[in-house]
Amino acid sequence: MSSIELTSSQKTILTALINLYRESEDAVKGEDIAEEVNRNPGTIRNQMQSLKALQLVEGVPGPKGGYKPTANAYEALDVDKMDEPASVPLFHNDEQVEGVNVDGIDLSSVHHPELCRAEIHVQGSVRDFHEGDKVRVGPTPLSKLVIDGTLDGKDDTSNILILRIDDMKAPVGDAQH
């Protein structure tokens, strides 16, 4: 775990940089980050200077330049940087979301089905998700778990969707007829 304490604004900007970098694998322009987090490009430039000083981002000069996250950035946000992560699809209102992968699923209050919630940790932006939207996660690679739920809330800074679980299925084994 990293010992760097980031402000909420720094976390939001760094998360957006990592998400955009994952999509393009190229340096990300400050204007693109500003658009993603709905902030002024000047604010992003100022924040990037402090993130550079913390060695969390590196600047890439030139017309195709911008910013790239360093290995320290992933560590500071406690995000795994995997070359080939297993694919766990995410569906938003019955449409598969491209460029997004489910990183983890935390279940709470499983012993109270009417209170059961799932925290879906996502690699990629969650800004287009809104309360009340239908969300489907899965199937997961090993257990083939599929969760259908209604979005109860989200944390844009940490890329977490909070679902009220409507249905959850994990096949026990192949059906014998």
C-alpha atoms as one frame of an Amber mdcrd trajectory, in Angstrom:
protein
   0.000   0.000   0.000   1.277   3.434  -0.855   2.107   6.023   1.780   1.258
   8.966  -0.509  -1.828  10.873   0.672  -3.660  12.354  -2.303  -6.437  14.921
  -2.236  -9.833  13.927  -3.631  -9.145  16.098  -6.684  -5.758  14.443  -7.288
  -7.310  10.967  -6.986 -10.062  11.879  -9.454  -7.579  13.280 -11.989  -5.140
  10.367 -11.588  -7.971   7.837 -11.946  -9.158   9.580 -15.125  -5.586   9.565
 -16.491  -5.225   5.832 -15.835  -8.619   5.084 -17.422  -7.868   7.155 -20.529
  -4.341   5.738 -20.783  -5.712   2.171 -20.640  -7.998   2.964 -23.585  -5.368
   4.568 -25.812  -1.975   3.279 -24.552  -0.681   6.724 -25.612   0.063   9.926
 -23.749  -3.184  11.572 -22.635  -3.754  15.264 -23.297  -4.688  17.510 -20.388
  -7.785  18.646 -22.294  -9.036  15.038 -22.461  -8.568  14.629 -18.710 -10.325
  17.976 -18.121 -13.292  16.813 -20.207 -13.434  13.442 -18.392 -13.527  15.033
 -14.921 -15.480  18.156 -15.948 -12.769  20.611 -14.885 -10.887  23.486 -16.492
  -7.746  22.445 -18.499  -5.737  25.023 -16.508  -6.704  23.276 -13.269  -5.564
  19.966 -14.753  -2.188  21.460 -15.771  -1.680  22.790 -12.228  -2.596  19.441
 -10.664  -0.326  17.585 -13.090   2.632  19.646 -11.854   2.037  18.440  -8.300
   1.459  14.853  -9.490   4.730  15.045 -11.463   6.527  16.246  -8.331   5.134
  13.186  -6.516   6.447  11.025  -9.416   2.933   9.761 -10.209   2.815  11.064
 -13.774   5.355  11.802 -16.449   5.013  14.491 -19.063   5.482  13.615 -22.720
   6.557  16.639 -24.790   5.599  17.332 -28.398   2.468  17.501 -30.529   1.457
  13.934 -29.587   2.440  14.626 -25.993   0.492  14.652 -22.796   0.724  12.648
 -19.603   1.331   9.018 -18.706   0.798   7.390 -15.320   3.904   5.909 -13.674
   3.992   2.591 -11.823   3.760   4.691  -8.628   0.390   6.047  -9.807  -1.139
   2.571  -9.889   0.329   1.848  -6.461  -0.890   5.172  -5.000  -4.460   4.367
  -6.078  -4.055   0.694  -5.115  -4.918  -0.357  -8.679  -3.459  -3.477 -10.245
  -1.729  -2.902 -13.553  -2.267  -6.086 -15.498  -1.161  -6.681 -19.068  -3.900
  -9.207 -19.873  -6.636  -9.123 -17.228  -9.397 -11.712 -17.407 -12.399 -10.168
 -19.080 -15.489  -9.682 -16.949 -18.152  -7.901 -19.010 -20.274  -5.062 -17.710
 -23.676  -4.241 -19.206 -25.392  -0.865 -18.766 -29.110  -0.816 -19.615 -28.667
  -4.078 -21.623 -25.709  -2.766 -23.695 -22.192  -4.081 -23.126 -19.846  -1.275
 -22.059 -16.691  -1.176 -24.191 -13.295  -0.318 -22.729 -14.382  -1.226 -19.194
 -13.530  -4.307 -17.150 -14.734  -5.427 -13.733 -11.819  -5.535 -11.301 -13.621
  -6.902  -8.247 -16.993  -7.553  -6.649 -17.690  -7.059  -2.943 -20.990  -8.321
  -1.543 -22.550  -6.908   1.621 -25.508  -8.011   3.749 -25.878 -11.325   1.901
 -27.843 -12.739   4.835 -30.498 -10.035   4.254 -31.524 -10.484   0.603 -33.654
  -7.318   0.583 -30.623  -5.306   1.768 -28.028  -7.082  -0.358 -25.683  -4.737
  -2.196 -22.735  -5.324  -4.483 -19.786  -2.977  -4.856 -18.492  -3.372  -8.394
 -14.889  -2.157  -8.758 -14.331  -1.125 -12.360 -11.308  -0.427 -14.540 -12.603
   2.369 -16.746 -14.890   5.340 -16.378 -18.218   5.095 -14.536 -19.343   8.672
 -15.257 -22.115   7.621 -17.709 -23.844   5.480 -15.059 -26.731   7.063 -13.144
 -28.867   6.073 -10.176 -31.681   3.731 -11.195 -29.840   2.359 -14.262 -29.921
  -1.401 -14.845 -26.497  -3.041 -14.575 -25.375  -6.610 -15.274 -21.957  -7.906
 -14.281 -20.477 -11.142 -15.557 -20.135 -13.915 -16.098 -16.935 -14.030 -14.034
 -14.159 -16.292 -15.396 -14.198 -19.122 -12.826 -17.530 -19.232 -11.008 -19.563
 -17.831 -13.952 -21.273 -15.502 -11.458 -23.780 -13.101 -13.025 -25.256 -10.230
 -11.029 -28.230  -8.173 -12.201 -28.898  -5.031 -10.245 -30.103  -1.470 -10.092
 -27.550   1.273  -9.577 -27.937   2.682  -6.072 -24.887   4.951  -6.113 -21.369
   5.340  -7.453 -17.950   6.619  -6.494 -16.381   8.329  -9.529 -13.085   8.829
  -7.698 -12.564   5.107  -7.068 -14.544   3.755 -10.070 -17.053   1.880  -7.900
 -20.675   1.124  -8.770 -23.016   0.244  -5.887 -25.827  -2.057  -6.965 -29.017
  -3.142  -5.275 -29.028  -6.788  -6.309 -32.112  -7.883  -8.250 -30.820 -11.336
  -9.207 -27.629 -13.325  -8.785 -26.744 -16.640 -10.431 -23.712 -18.892 -10.209
 -24.195 -22.320 -11.764 -23.215 -25.124  -9.366 -22.235 -27.469 -12.166 -23.352
 -28.848 -15.478 -26.973 -29.930 -15.418 -27.440 -33.687 -15.768 -30.490 -34.610
 -17.878
